Every structure is written in structure tokens, then in C-alpha cells.
């Protein structure tokens, strides 16, 4: 009985951790793609694979991605 109770607890913790990781990924990409100038995932990919210098690509590379990465690491250091 104790072992099955412990297994159920660990399974619940794993599911919760997995859900939080998915939420973190959604928030990370939402932070990059949403803002005053809305962009899409294709613009994000193009900014790093085929940079043409559009204002959206410049904003993604110089502002949004560094800000999202910094927020990720600051949040991780708090936990």
C-alpha cells in the first residue's frame, strides 16, 4: 500500500512537472512572437536562417530573443 501510494505521488509530480515545462515553452515563444509588432513562427525561423534585414527580423534578433533568454535564466535562478 505504501509503495503504490509513493508511486502515485511520483507520477503526479512528473505530470505536473511536464505540464509546467510545456507552459514554459509556450510562454517563451509567446514572449518572442507577441508584442507591439506581431510576428509569426516563420519570421522567427527566417530571422536565424535567411536574414534579410526586415524590421521584424531585427526586433526578433536584437530584442525579443535576448529578452526571453534572460527572463528564462533569471527565473531559473530564483527557483
mmCIF file of N, CA and C in Angstrom:
data_model
loop_
_atom_site.group_PDB
_atom_site.id
_atom_site.type_symbol
_atom_site.label_atom_id
_atom_site.label_comp_id
_atom_site.label_asym_id
_atom_site.label_seq_id
_atom_site.Cartn_x
_atom_site.Cartn_y
_atom_site.Cartn_z
ATOM 1 N N UNK A 1 0.822 -1.196 0.000
ATOM 2 C CA UNK A 1 0.000 0.000 0.000
ATOM 3 C C UNK A 1 0.863 1.257 0.000
ATOM 4 N N UNK A 2 1.937 1.246 0.788
ATOM 5 C CA UNK A 2 2.812 2.417 0.875
ATOM 6 C C UNK A 2 3.545 2.623 -0.451
ATOM 7 N N UNK A 3 3.992 1.528 -1.074
ATOM 8 C CA UNK A 3 4.720 1.639 -2.337
ATOM 9 C C UNK A 3 3.812 2.179 -3.438
ATOM 10 N N UNK A 4 2.592 1.707 -3.525
ATOM 11 C CA UNK A 4 1.686 2.190 -4.572
ATOM 12 C C UNK A 4 1.319 3.656 -4.333
ATOM 13 N N UNK A 5 1.223 4.055 -3.074
ATOM 14 C CA UNK A 5 0.943 5.444 -2.740
ATOM 15 C C UNK A 5 2.108 6.338 -3.165
ATOM 16 N N UNK A 6 3.346 5.886 -2.930
ATOM 17 C CA UNK A 6 4.532 6.630 -3.315
ATOM 18 C C UNK A 6 4.641 6.715 -4.838
ATOM 19 N N UNK A 7 4.345 5.618 -5.522
ATOM 20 C CA UNK A 7 4.376 5.612 -6.985
ATOM 21 C C UNK A 7 3.350 6.591 -7.548
ATOM 22 N N UNK A 8 2.190 6.640 -6.977
ATOM 23 C CA UNK A 8 1.157 7.569 -7.437
ATOM 24 C C UNK A 8 1.597 9.014 -7.216
ATOM 25 N N UNK A 9 2.251 9.279 -6.092
ATOM 26 C CA UNK A 9 2.754 10.619 -5.824
ATOM 27 C C UNK A 9 3.800 11.031 -6.852
ATOM 28 N N UNK A 10 4.733 10.142 -7.157
ATOM 29 C CA UNK A 10 5.778 10.449 -8.130
ATOM 30 C C UNK A 10 5.205 10.649 -9.524
ATOM 31 N N UNK A 11 4.197 9.881 -9.872
ATOM 32 C CA UNK A 11 3.557 10.033 -11.177
ATOM 33 C C UNK A 11 2.875 11.396 -11.259
ATOM 34 N N UNK A 12 2.212 11.800 -10.191
ATOM 35 C CA UNK A 12 1.550 13.106 -10.163
ATOM 36 C C UNK A 12 2.573 14.231 -10.268
ATOM 37 N N UNK A 13 3.693 14.099 -9.571
ATOM 38 C CA UNK A 13 4.752 15.110 -9.651
ATOM 39 C C UNK A 13 5.324 15.188 -11.064
ATOM 40 N N UNK A 14 5.507 14.047 -11.702
ATOM 41 C CA UNK A 14 6.036 14.018 -13.059
ATOM 42 C C UNK A 14 5.082 14.692 -14.032
ATOM 43 N N UNK A 15 3.803 14.402 -13.912
ATOM 44 C CA UNK A 15 2.809 15.015 -14.803
ATOM 45 C C UNK A 15 2.771 16.522 -14.575
ATOM 46 N N UNK A 16 2.844 16.941 -13.326
ATOM 47 C CA UNK A 16 2.872 18.375 -13.027
ATOM 48 C C UNK A 16 4.104 19.051 -13.590
ATOM 49 N N UNK A 17 5.259 18.410 -13.458
ATOM 50 C CA UNK A 17 6.498 18.958 -13.999
ATOM 51 C C UNK A 17 6.449 19.040 -15.520
ATOM 52 N N UNK A 18 5.905 18.032 -16.142
ATOM 53 C CA UNK A 18 5.762 18.027 -17.599
ATOM 54 C C UNK A 18 4.824 19.145 -18.059
ATOM 55 N N UNK A 19 3.733 19.342 -17.350
ATOM 56 C CA UNK A 19 2.789 20.410 -17.706
ATOM 57 C C UNK A 19 3.443 21.785 -17.553
ATOM 58 N N UNK A 20 4.234 21.964 -16.504
ATOM 59 C CA UNK A 20 4.912 23.243 -16.305
ATOM 60 C C UNK A 20 5.973 23.493 -17.377
ATOM 61 N N UNK A 21 6.652 22.446 -17.820
ATOM 62 C CA UNK A 21 7.636 22.600 -18.903
ATOM 63 C C UNK A 21 6.956 23.008 -20.210
ATOM 64 N N UNK A 22 5.816 22.418 -20.500
ATOM 65 C CA UNK A 22 5.073 22.792 -21.698
ATOM 66 C C UNK A 22 4.606 24.240 -21.593
ATOM 67 N N UNK A 23 4.137 24.637 -20.419
ATOM 68 C CA UNK A 23 3.716 26.021 -20.203
ATOM 69 C C UNK A 23 4.891 26.982 -20.354
ATOM 70 N N UNK A 24 6.063 26.599 -19.892
ATOM 71 C CA UNK A 24 7.259 27.422 -20.037
ATOM 72 C C UNK A 24 7.618 27.615 -21.514
ATOM 73 N N UNK A 25 7.538 26.566 -22.297
ATOM 74 C CA UNK A 25 7.852 26.664 -23.727
ATOM 75 C C UNK A 25 6.844 27.568 -24.434
ATOM 76 N N UNK A 26 5.568 27.430 -24.087
ATOM 77 C CA UNK A 26 4.542 28.288 -24.691
ATOM 78 C C UNK A 26 4.784 29.744 -24.320
ATOM 79 N N UNK A 27 5.108 30.011 -23.061
ATOM 80 C CA UNK A 27 5.368 31.384 -22.621
ATOM 81 C C UNK A 27 6.620 31.946 -23.287
ATOM 82 N N UNK A 28 7.644 31.114 -23.467
ATOM 83 C CA UNK A 28 8.885 31.543 -24.102
ATOM 84 C C UNK A 28 8.625 32.002 -25.535
ATOM 85 N N UNK A 29 7.935 31.170 -26.302
ATOM 86 C CA UNK A 29 7.656 31.537 -27.690
ATOM 87 C C UNK A 29 6.622 32.651 -27.774
ATOM 88 N N UNK A 30 5.679 32.702 -26.841
ATOM 89 C CA UNK A 30 4.727 33.796 -26.812
ATOM 90 C C UNK A 30 5.409 35.124 -26.572
ATOM 91 N N UNK A 31 6.424 35.120 -25.708
ATOM 92 C CA UNK A 31 7.178 36.336 -25.438
ATOM 93 C C UNK A 31 7.922 36.814 -26.676
ATOM 94 N N UNK A 32 8.371 35.897 -27.488
ATOM 95 C CA UNK A 32 9.110 36.256 -28.699
ATOM 96 C C UNK A 32 8.158 36.703 -29.812
ATOM 97 N N UNK A 33 7.044 36.026 -29.964
ATOM 98 C CA UNK A 33 6.187 36.258 -31.122
ATOM 99 C C UNK A 33 5.137 37.348 -30.925
ATOM 100 N N UNK A 34 4.770 37.640 -29.690
ATOM 101 C CA UNK A 34 3.726 38.630 -29.442
ATOM 102 C C UNK A 34 4.331 39.929 -28.939
ATOM 103 N N UNK A 35 3.779 41.024 -29.372
ATOM 104 C CA UNK A 35 4.246 42.334 -28.941
ATOM 105 C C UNK A 35 3.586 43.403 -29.773
ATOM 106 N N UNK A 36 4.141 44.592 -29.717
ATOM 107 C CA UNK A 36 3.581 45.703 -30.484
ATOM 108 C C UNK A 36 3.559 45.362 -31.974
ATOM 109 N N UNK A 37 4.622 44.731 -32.442
ATOM 110 C CA UNK A 37 4.713 44.290 -33.833
ATOM 111 C C UNK A 37 4.567 42.766 -33.833
ATOM 112 N N UNK A 38 3.378 42.271 -34.169
ATOM 113 C CA UNK A 38 3.140 40.829 -34.152
ATOM 114 C C UNK A 38 3.932 40.141 -35.248
ATOM 115 N N UNK A 39 4.513 39.020 -34.893
ATOM 116 C CA UNK A 39 5.268 38.212 -35.848
ATOM 117 C C UNK A 39 4.726 36.791 -35.813
ATOM 118 N N UNK A 40 5.227 35.945 -36.682
ATOM 119 C CA UNK A 40 4.821 34.545 -36.665
ATOM 120 C C UNK A 40 6.061 33.664 -36.590
ATOM 121 N N UNK A 41 5.830 32.377 -36.484
ATOM 122 C CA UNK A 41 6.935 31.429 -36.312
ATOM 123 C C UNK A 41 7.830 31.409 -37.550
ATOM 124 N N UNK A 42 7.258 31.639 -38.718
ATOM 125 C CA UNK A 42 8.062 31.657 -39.944
ATOM 126 C C UNK A 42 9.058 32.814 -39.929
ATOM 127 N N UNK A 43 8.632 33.968 -39.422
ATOM 128 C CA UNK A 43 9.540 35.111 -39.321
ATOM 129 C C UNK A 43 10.661 34.824 -38.338
ATOM 130 N N UNK A 44 10.317 34.137 -37.242
ATOM 131 C CA UNK A 44 11.338 33.764 -36.252
ATOM 132 C C UNK A 44 12.382 32.840 -36.872
ATOM 133 N N UNK A 45 11.943 31.856 -37.599
ATOM 134 C CA UNK A 45 12.874 30.913 -38.238
ATOM 135 C C UNK A 45 13.698 31.630 -39.305
ATOM 136 N N UNK A 46 13.033 32.462 -40.089
ATOM 137 C CA UNK A 46 13.720 33.186 -41.159
ATOM 138 C C UNK A 46 14.763 34.158 -40.605
ATOM 139 N N UNK A 47 14.526 34.712 -39.422
ATOM 140 C CA UNK A 47 15.474 35.651 -38.818
ATOM 141 C C UNK A 47 16.813 34.979 -38.525
ATOM 142 N N UNK A 48 16.800 33.683 -38.308
ATOM 143 C CA UNK A 48 18.038 32.972 -38.000
ATOM 144 C C UNK A 48 18.562 32.115 -39.146
ATOM 145 N N UNK A 49 17.742 31.882 -40.156
ATOM 146 C CA UNK A 49 18.227 31.052 -41.270
ATOM 147 C C UNK A 49 18.484 31.856 -42.539
ATOM 148 N N UNK A 50 17.618 32.840 -42.810
ATOM 149 C CA UNK A 50 17.741 33.614 -44.047
ATOM 150 C C UNK A 50 17.458 35.079 -43.729
ATOM 151 N N UNK A 51 18.379 35.706 -43.003
ATOM 152 C CA UNK A 51 18.197 37.076 -42.530
ATOM 153 C C UNK A 51 18.215 38.049 -43.700
ATOM 154 N N UNK A 52 17.127 38.847 -43.815
ATOM 155 C CA UNK A 52 17.055 39.825 -44.901
ATOM 156 C C UNK A 52 17.025 41.263 -44.388
ATOM 157 N N UNK A 53 16.993 41.451 -43.082
ATOM 158 C CA UNK A 53 17.082 42.788 -42.520
ATOM 159 C C UNK A 53 15.771 43.518 -42.357
ATOM 160 N N UNK A 54 14.633 42.808 -42.390
ATOM 161 C CA UNK A 54 13.359 43.479 -42.166
ATOM 162 C C UNK A 54 13.247 43.914 -40.709
ATOM 163 N N UNK A 55 12.356 44.846 -40.447
ATOM 164 C CA UNK A 55 12.222 45.353 -39.081
ATOM 165 C C UNK A 55 11.792 44.250 -38.118
ATOM 166 N N UNK A 56 10.936 43.340 -38.559
ATOM 167 C CA UNK A 56 10.516 42.231 -37.702
ATOM 168 C C UNK A 56 11.704 41.343 -37.328
ATOM 169 N N UNK A 57 12.545 41.029 -38.296
ATOM 170 C CA UNK A 57 13.703 40.167 -38.020
ATOM 171 C C UNK A 57 14.704 40.854 -37.097
ATOM 172 N N UNK A 58 14.901 42.139 -37.287
ATOM 173 C CA UNK A 58 15.832 42.877 -36.427
ATOM 174 C C UNK A 58 15.316 42.914 -34.995
ATOM 175 N N UNK A 59 14.016 43.155 -34.836
ATOM 176 C CA UNK A 59 13.435 43.178 -33.493
ATOM 177 C C UNK A 59 13.553 41.810 -32.828
ATOM 178 N N UNK A 60 13.316 40.749 -33.574
ATOM 179 C CA UNK A 60 13.427 39.402 -33.021
ATOM 180 C C UNK A 60 14.854 39.117 -32.560
ATOM 181 N N UNK A 61 15.835 39.413 -33.421
ATOM 182 C CA UNK A 61 17.222 39.065 -33.107
ATOM 183 C C UNK A 61 17.851 39.951 -32.044
ATOM 184 N N UNK A 62 17.496 41.229 -32.012
ATOM 185 C CA UNK A 62 18.190 42.138 -31.099
ATOM 186 C C UNK A 62 17.445 42.398 -29.802
ATOM 187 N N UNK A 63 16.145 42.136 -29.774
ATOM 188 C CA UNK A 63 15.378 42.484 -28.588
ATOM 189 C C UNK A 63 14.637 41.302 -27.978
ATOM 190 N N UNK A 64 13.802 40.677 -28.762
ATOM 191 C CA UNK A 64 12.885 39.694 -28.185
ATOM 192 C C UNK A 64 13.559 38.398 -27.734
ATOM 193 N N UNK A 65 14.404 37.821 -28.550
ATOM 194 C CA UNK A 65 15.055 36.564 -28.157
ATOM 195 C C UNK A 65 16.014 36.775 -26.984
ATOM 196 N N UNK A 66 16.872 37.800 -27.014
ATOM 197 C CA UNK A 66 17.726 38.004 -25.832
ATOM 198 C C UNK A 66 16.925 38.264 -24.553
ATOM 199 N N UNK A 67 15.823 38.999 -24.676
ATOM 200 C CA UNK A 67 14.986 39.271 -23.506
ATOM 201 C C UNK A 67 14.358 37.980 -22.973
ATOM 202 N N UNK A 68 13.879 37.123 -23.861
ATOM 203 C CA UNK A 68 13.249 35.871 -23.442
ATOM 204 C C UNK A 68 14.270 34.932 -22.810
ATOM 205 N N UNK A 69 15.471 34.868 -23.362
ATOM 206 C CA UNK A 69 16.519 34.012 -22.790
ATOM 207 C C UNK A 69 16.940 34.526 -21.414
ATOM 208 N N UNK A 70 17.091 35.837 -21.285
ATOM 209 C CA UNK A 70 17.448 36.420 -19.992
ATOM 210 C C UNK A 70 16.361 36.143 -18.956
ATOM 211 N N UNK A 71 15.111 36.307 -19.340
ATOM 212 C CA UNK A 71 13.996 36.035 -18.409
ATOM 213 C C UNK A 71 13.985 34.574 -17.980
ATOM 214 N N UNK A 72 14.287 33.679 -18.900
ATOM 215 C CA UNK A 72 14.338 32.249 -18.582
ATOM 216 C C UNK A 72 15.396 31.978 -17.516
ATOM 217 N N UNK A 73 16.602 32.517 -17.711
ATOM 218 C CA UNK A 73 17.679 32.232 -16.767
ATOM 219 C C UNK A 73 17.480 32.943 -15.420
ATOM 220 N N UNK A 74 16.929 34.141 -15.438
ATOM 221 C CA UNK A 74 16.638 34.826 -14.178
ATOM 222 C C UNK A 74 15.575 34.056 -13.389
ATOM 223 N N UNK A 75 14.546 33.620 -14.087
ATOM 224 C CA UNK A 75 13.515 32.817 -13.428
ATOM 225 C C UNK A 75 14.056 31.504 -12.899
ATOM 226 N N UNK A 76 14.939 30.868 -13.642
ATOM 227 C CA UNK A 76 15.542 29.616 -13.185
ATOM 228 C C UNK A 76 16.413 29.819 -11.973
ATOM 229 N N UNK A 77 17.087 30.958 -11.906
ATOM 230 C CA UNK A 77 17.961 31.205 -10.752
ATOM 231 C C UNK A 77 17.169 31.507 -9.485
ATOM 232 N N UNK A 78 15.930 31.944 -9.630
ATOM 233 C CA UNK A 78 15.092 32.206 -8.466
ATOM 234 C C UNK A 78 14.552 30.924 -7.835
ATOM 235 N N UNK A 79 14.444 29.882 -8.647
ATOM 236 C CA UNK A 79 13.834 28.647 -8.168
ATOM 237 C C UNK A 79 14.787 27.786 -7.449
#
